[in-house]
Each structure stands twice: as C-alpha cells, then as structure tokens.
PDB file of C-alpha atoms in Angstrom:
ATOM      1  CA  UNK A 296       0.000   0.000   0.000  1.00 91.00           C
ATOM      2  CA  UNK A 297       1.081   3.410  -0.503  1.00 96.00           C
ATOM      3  CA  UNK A 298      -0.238   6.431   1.711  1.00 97.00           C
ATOM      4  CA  UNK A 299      -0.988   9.728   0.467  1.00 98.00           C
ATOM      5  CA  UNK A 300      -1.048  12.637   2.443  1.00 98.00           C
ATOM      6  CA  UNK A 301      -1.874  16.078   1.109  1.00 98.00           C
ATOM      7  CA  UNK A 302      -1.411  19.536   2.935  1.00 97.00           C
ATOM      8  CA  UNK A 303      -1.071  22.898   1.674  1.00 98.00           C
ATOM      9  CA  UNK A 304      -4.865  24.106   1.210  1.00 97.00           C
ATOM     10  CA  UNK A 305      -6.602  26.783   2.518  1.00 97.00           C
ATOM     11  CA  UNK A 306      -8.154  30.399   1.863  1.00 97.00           C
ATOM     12  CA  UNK A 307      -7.039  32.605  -0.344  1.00 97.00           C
ATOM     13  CA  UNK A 308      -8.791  35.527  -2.465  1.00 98.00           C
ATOM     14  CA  UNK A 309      -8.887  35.677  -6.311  1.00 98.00           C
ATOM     15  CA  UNK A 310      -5.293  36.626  -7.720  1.00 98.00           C
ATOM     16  CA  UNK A 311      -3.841  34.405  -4.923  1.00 98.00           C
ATOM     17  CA  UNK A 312      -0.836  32.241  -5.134  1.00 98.00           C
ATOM     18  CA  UNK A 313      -1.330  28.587  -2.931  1.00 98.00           C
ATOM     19  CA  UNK A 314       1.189  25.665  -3.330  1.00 98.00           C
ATOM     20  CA  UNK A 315       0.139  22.050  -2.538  1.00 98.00           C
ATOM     21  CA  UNK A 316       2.223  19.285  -1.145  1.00 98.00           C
ATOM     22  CA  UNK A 317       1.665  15.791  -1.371  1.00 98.00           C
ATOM     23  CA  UNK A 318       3.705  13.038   1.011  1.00 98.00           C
ATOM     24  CA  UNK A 319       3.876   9.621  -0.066  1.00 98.00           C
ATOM     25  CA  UNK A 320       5.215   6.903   1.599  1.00 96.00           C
ATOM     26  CA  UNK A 321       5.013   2.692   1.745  1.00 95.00           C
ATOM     27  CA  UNK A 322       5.969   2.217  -2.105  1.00 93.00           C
ATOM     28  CA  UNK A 323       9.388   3.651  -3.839  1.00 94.00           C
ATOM     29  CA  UNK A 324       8.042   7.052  -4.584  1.00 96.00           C
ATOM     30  CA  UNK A 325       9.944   6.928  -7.901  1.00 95.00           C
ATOM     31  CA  UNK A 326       8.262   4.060  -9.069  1.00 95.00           C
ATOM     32  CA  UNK A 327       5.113   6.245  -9.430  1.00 97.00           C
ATOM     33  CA  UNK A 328       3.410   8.811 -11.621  1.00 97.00           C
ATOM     34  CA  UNK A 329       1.652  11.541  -9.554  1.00 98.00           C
ATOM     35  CA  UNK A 330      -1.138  13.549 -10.269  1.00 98.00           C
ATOM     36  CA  UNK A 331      -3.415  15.944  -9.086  1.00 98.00           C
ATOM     37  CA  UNK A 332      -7.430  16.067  -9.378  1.00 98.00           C
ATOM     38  CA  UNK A 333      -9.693  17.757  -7.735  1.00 98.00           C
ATOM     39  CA  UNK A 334     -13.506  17.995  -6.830  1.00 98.00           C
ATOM     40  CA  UNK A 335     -15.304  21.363  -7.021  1.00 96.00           C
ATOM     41  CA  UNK A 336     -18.516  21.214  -4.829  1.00 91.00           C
ATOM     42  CA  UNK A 337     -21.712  19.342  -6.405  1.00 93.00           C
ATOM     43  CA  UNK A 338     -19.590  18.147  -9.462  1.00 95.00           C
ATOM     44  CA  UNK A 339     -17.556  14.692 -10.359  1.00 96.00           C
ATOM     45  CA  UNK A 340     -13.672  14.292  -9.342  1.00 96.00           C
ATOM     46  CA  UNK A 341     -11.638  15.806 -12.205  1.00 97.00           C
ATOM     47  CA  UNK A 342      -8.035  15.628 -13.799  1.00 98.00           C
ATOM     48  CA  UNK A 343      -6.087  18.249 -12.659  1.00 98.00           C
ATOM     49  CA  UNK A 344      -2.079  17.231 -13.818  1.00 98.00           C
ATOM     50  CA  UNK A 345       0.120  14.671 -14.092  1.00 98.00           C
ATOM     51  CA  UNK A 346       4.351  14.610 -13.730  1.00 98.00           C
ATOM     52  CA  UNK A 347       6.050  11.141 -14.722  1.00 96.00           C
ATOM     53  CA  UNK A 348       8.314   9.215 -12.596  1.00 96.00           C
ATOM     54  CA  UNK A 349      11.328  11.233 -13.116  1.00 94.00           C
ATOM     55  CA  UNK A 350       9.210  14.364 -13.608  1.00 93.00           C
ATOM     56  CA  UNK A 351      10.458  14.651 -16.774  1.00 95.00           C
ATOM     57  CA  UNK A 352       7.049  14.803 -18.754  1.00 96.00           C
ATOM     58  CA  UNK A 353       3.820  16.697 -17.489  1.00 97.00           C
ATOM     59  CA  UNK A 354       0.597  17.112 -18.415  1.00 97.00           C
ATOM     60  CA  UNK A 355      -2.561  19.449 -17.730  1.00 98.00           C
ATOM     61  CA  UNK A 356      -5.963  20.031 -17.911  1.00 97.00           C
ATOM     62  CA  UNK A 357      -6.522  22.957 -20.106  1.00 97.00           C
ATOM     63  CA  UNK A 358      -8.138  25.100 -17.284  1.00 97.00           C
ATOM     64  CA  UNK A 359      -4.921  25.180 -15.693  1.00 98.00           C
ATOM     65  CA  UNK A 360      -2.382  25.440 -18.452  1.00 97.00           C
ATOM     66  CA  UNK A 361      -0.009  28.481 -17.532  1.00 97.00           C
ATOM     67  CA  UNK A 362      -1.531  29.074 -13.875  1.00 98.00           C
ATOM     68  CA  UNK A 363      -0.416  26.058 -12.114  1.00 98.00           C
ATOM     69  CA  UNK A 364       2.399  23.776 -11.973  1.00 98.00           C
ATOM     70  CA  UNK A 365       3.455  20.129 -10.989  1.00 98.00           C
ATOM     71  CA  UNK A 366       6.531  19.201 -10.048  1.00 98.00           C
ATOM     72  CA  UNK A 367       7.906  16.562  -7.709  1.00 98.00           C
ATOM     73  CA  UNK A 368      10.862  15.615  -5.775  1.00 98.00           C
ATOM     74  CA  UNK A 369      12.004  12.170  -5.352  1.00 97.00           C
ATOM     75  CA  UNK A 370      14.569  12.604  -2.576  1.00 97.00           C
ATOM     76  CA  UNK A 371      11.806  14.223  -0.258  1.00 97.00           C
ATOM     77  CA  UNK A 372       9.101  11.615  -1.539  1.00 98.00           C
ATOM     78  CA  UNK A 373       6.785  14.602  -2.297  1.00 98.00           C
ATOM     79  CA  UNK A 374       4.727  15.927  -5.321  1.00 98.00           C
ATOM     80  CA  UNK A 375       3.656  19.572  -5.252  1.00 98.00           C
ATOM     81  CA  UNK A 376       1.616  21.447  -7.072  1.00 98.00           C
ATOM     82  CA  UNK A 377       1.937  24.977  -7.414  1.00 98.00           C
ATOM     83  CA  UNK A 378      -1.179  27.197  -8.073  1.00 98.00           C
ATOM     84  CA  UNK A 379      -1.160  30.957  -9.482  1.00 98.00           C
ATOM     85  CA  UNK A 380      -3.769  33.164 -10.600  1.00 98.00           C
ATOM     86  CA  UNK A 381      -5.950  30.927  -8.622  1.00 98.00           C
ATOM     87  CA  UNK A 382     -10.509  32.104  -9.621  1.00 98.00           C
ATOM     88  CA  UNK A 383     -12.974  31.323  -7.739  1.00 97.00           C
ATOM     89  CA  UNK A 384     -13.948  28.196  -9.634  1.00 96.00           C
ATOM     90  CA  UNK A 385     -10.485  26.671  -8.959  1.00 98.00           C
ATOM     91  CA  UNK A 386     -12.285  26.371  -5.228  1.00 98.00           C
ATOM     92  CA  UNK A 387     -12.321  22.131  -4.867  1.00 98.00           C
ATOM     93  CA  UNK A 388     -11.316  19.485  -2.779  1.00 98.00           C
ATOM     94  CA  UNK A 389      -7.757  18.691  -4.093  1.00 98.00           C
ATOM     95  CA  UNK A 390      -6.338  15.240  -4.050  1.00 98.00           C
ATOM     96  CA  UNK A 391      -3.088  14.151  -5.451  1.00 98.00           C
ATOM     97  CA  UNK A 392      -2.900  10.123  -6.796  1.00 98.00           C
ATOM     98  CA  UNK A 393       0.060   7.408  -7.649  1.00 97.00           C
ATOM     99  CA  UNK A 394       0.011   5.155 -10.709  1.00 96.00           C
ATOM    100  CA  UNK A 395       2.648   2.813 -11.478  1.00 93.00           C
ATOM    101  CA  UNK A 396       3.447   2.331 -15.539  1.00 86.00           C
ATOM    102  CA  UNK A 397       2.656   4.634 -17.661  1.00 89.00           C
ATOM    103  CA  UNK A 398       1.279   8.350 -17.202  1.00 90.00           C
ATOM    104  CA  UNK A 399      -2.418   8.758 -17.152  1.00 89.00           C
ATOM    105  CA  UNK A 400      -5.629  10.968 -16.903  1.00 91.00           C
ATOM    106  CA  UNK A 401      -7.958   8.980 -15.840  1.00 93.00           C
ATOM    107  CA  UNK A 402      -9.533   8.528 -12.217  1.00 93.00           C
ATOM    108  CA  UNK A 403      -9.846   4.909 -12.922  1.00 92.00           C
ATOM    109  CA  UNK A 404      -5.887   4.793 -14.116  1.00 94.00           C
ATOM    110  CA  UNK A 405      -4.884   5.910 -10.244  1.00 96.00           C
ATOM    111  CA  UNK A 406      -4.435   2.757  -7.204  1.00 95.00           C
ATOM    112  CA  UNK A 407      -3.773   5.088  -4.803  1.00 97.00           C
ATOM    113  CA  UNK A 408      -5.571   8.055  -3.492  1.00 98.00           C
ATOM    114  CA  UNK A 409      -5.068  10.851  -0.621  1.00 98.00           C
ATOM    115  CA  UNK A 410      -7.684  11.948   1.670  1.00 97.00           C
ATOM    116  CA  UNK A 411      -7.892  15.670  -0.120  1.00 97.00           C
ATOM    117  CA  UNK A 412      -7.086  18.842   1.129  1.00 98.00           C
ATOM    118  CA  UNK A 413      -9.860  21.721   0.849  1.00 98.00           C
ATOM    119  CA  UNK A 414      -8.844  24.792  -1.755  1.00 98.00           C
ATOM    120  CA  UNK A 415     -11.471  27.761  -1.270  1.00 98.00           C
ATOM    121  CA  UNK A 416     -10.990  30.889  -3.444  1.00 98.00           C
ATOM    122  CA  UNK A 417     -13.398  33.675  -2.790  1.00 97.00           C
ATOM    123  CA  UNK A 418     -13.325  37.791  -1.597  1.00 94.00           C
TER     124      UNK A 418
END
C-alpha cells in the first residue's frame, strides 16, 4: 500500500498564489506517476495534472495550463503542485494520486488516493 497525504490548502482571495504538497510513503516514490485532481462542490472528481516518474514529462488540464504547476521531488518523496492566478472556480477538494506504468488521466488509471485537502478561493 502506498499512503498519500496532502497539505497545503486553505483560503485565499482571487489573484492568490497557494502551493500544494503531497507526502507519499510505503511504495518507492519513484516508481510512481503523480497527479493531481480535484472535486469542485456538487460536481464529479476531475483531472487536474500529471508529472512522470522522473518528472520529466507533465501534463494538464486545459483550465490550468499556464496558472499552475506540478513538479515533484524524489529525494523528499513529495509531489507539489503549485497554483497561481488561482478564480474562484479553482475552489475544490484537491487530491493528489500514484500510478505505477505509464502516465495517465484517468480517475480509474490511479491505485492510490489521498484523503484531499480543501482549496477555497473567494473575496
């Protein structure tokens, strides 16, 4: 089993900067693709971005392209993801996930899961 802890969420206003952290341990970390999804409030678990193994390779949803970033480093075991320019409908539950293989986009794809952390933009 691998755990999956995230931390880093919070309360900001619109403009805001927030960076999100994500601690694995149990499995070799580098074994693992990470990504990040998230879950706005009445709506389904979404695809947020994915970094390969090495972190090499990345990939977003288009919502995100040029606010946020994903990044990871496999010395600390951690995956991050950092979030500018952050709008109100960027407010979700944000979880980060491990798949072994290949990269992916889909929840389904993921075998491990955090417990979320709670993003809330609003002025």
């Amino acid at each position: 089993q691998m755990q999956l802890v995230e931390s880093g969420g919070g309360l900001v206003q619109p403009g805001d900067s927030l960076m999100l952290s994500c601690a694995a341990s149990g499995r070799p970390f580098s074994n693992y693709n990470m990504a990040w999804f998230r879950r706005a409030p009445g709506e389904e678990r979404m695809f947020v971005a994915v970094v390969s193994t090495n972190g090499s390779s990345t990939v977003y949803t288009n919502a995100v392209k040029g606010r946020f970033t994903i990044s990871r480093d496999n010395a600390k075991n951690t995956v991050y993801l950092q979030m500018n320019k952050l709008k109100p409908e960027d407010t979700a539950v944000y979880y980060c996930a491990a798949r072994a293989y290949n990269m992916a986009i889909v929840e389904g794809d993921f075998a491990y899961w955090g417990q979320g952390t709670q993003v809330t933009v609003s002025s």
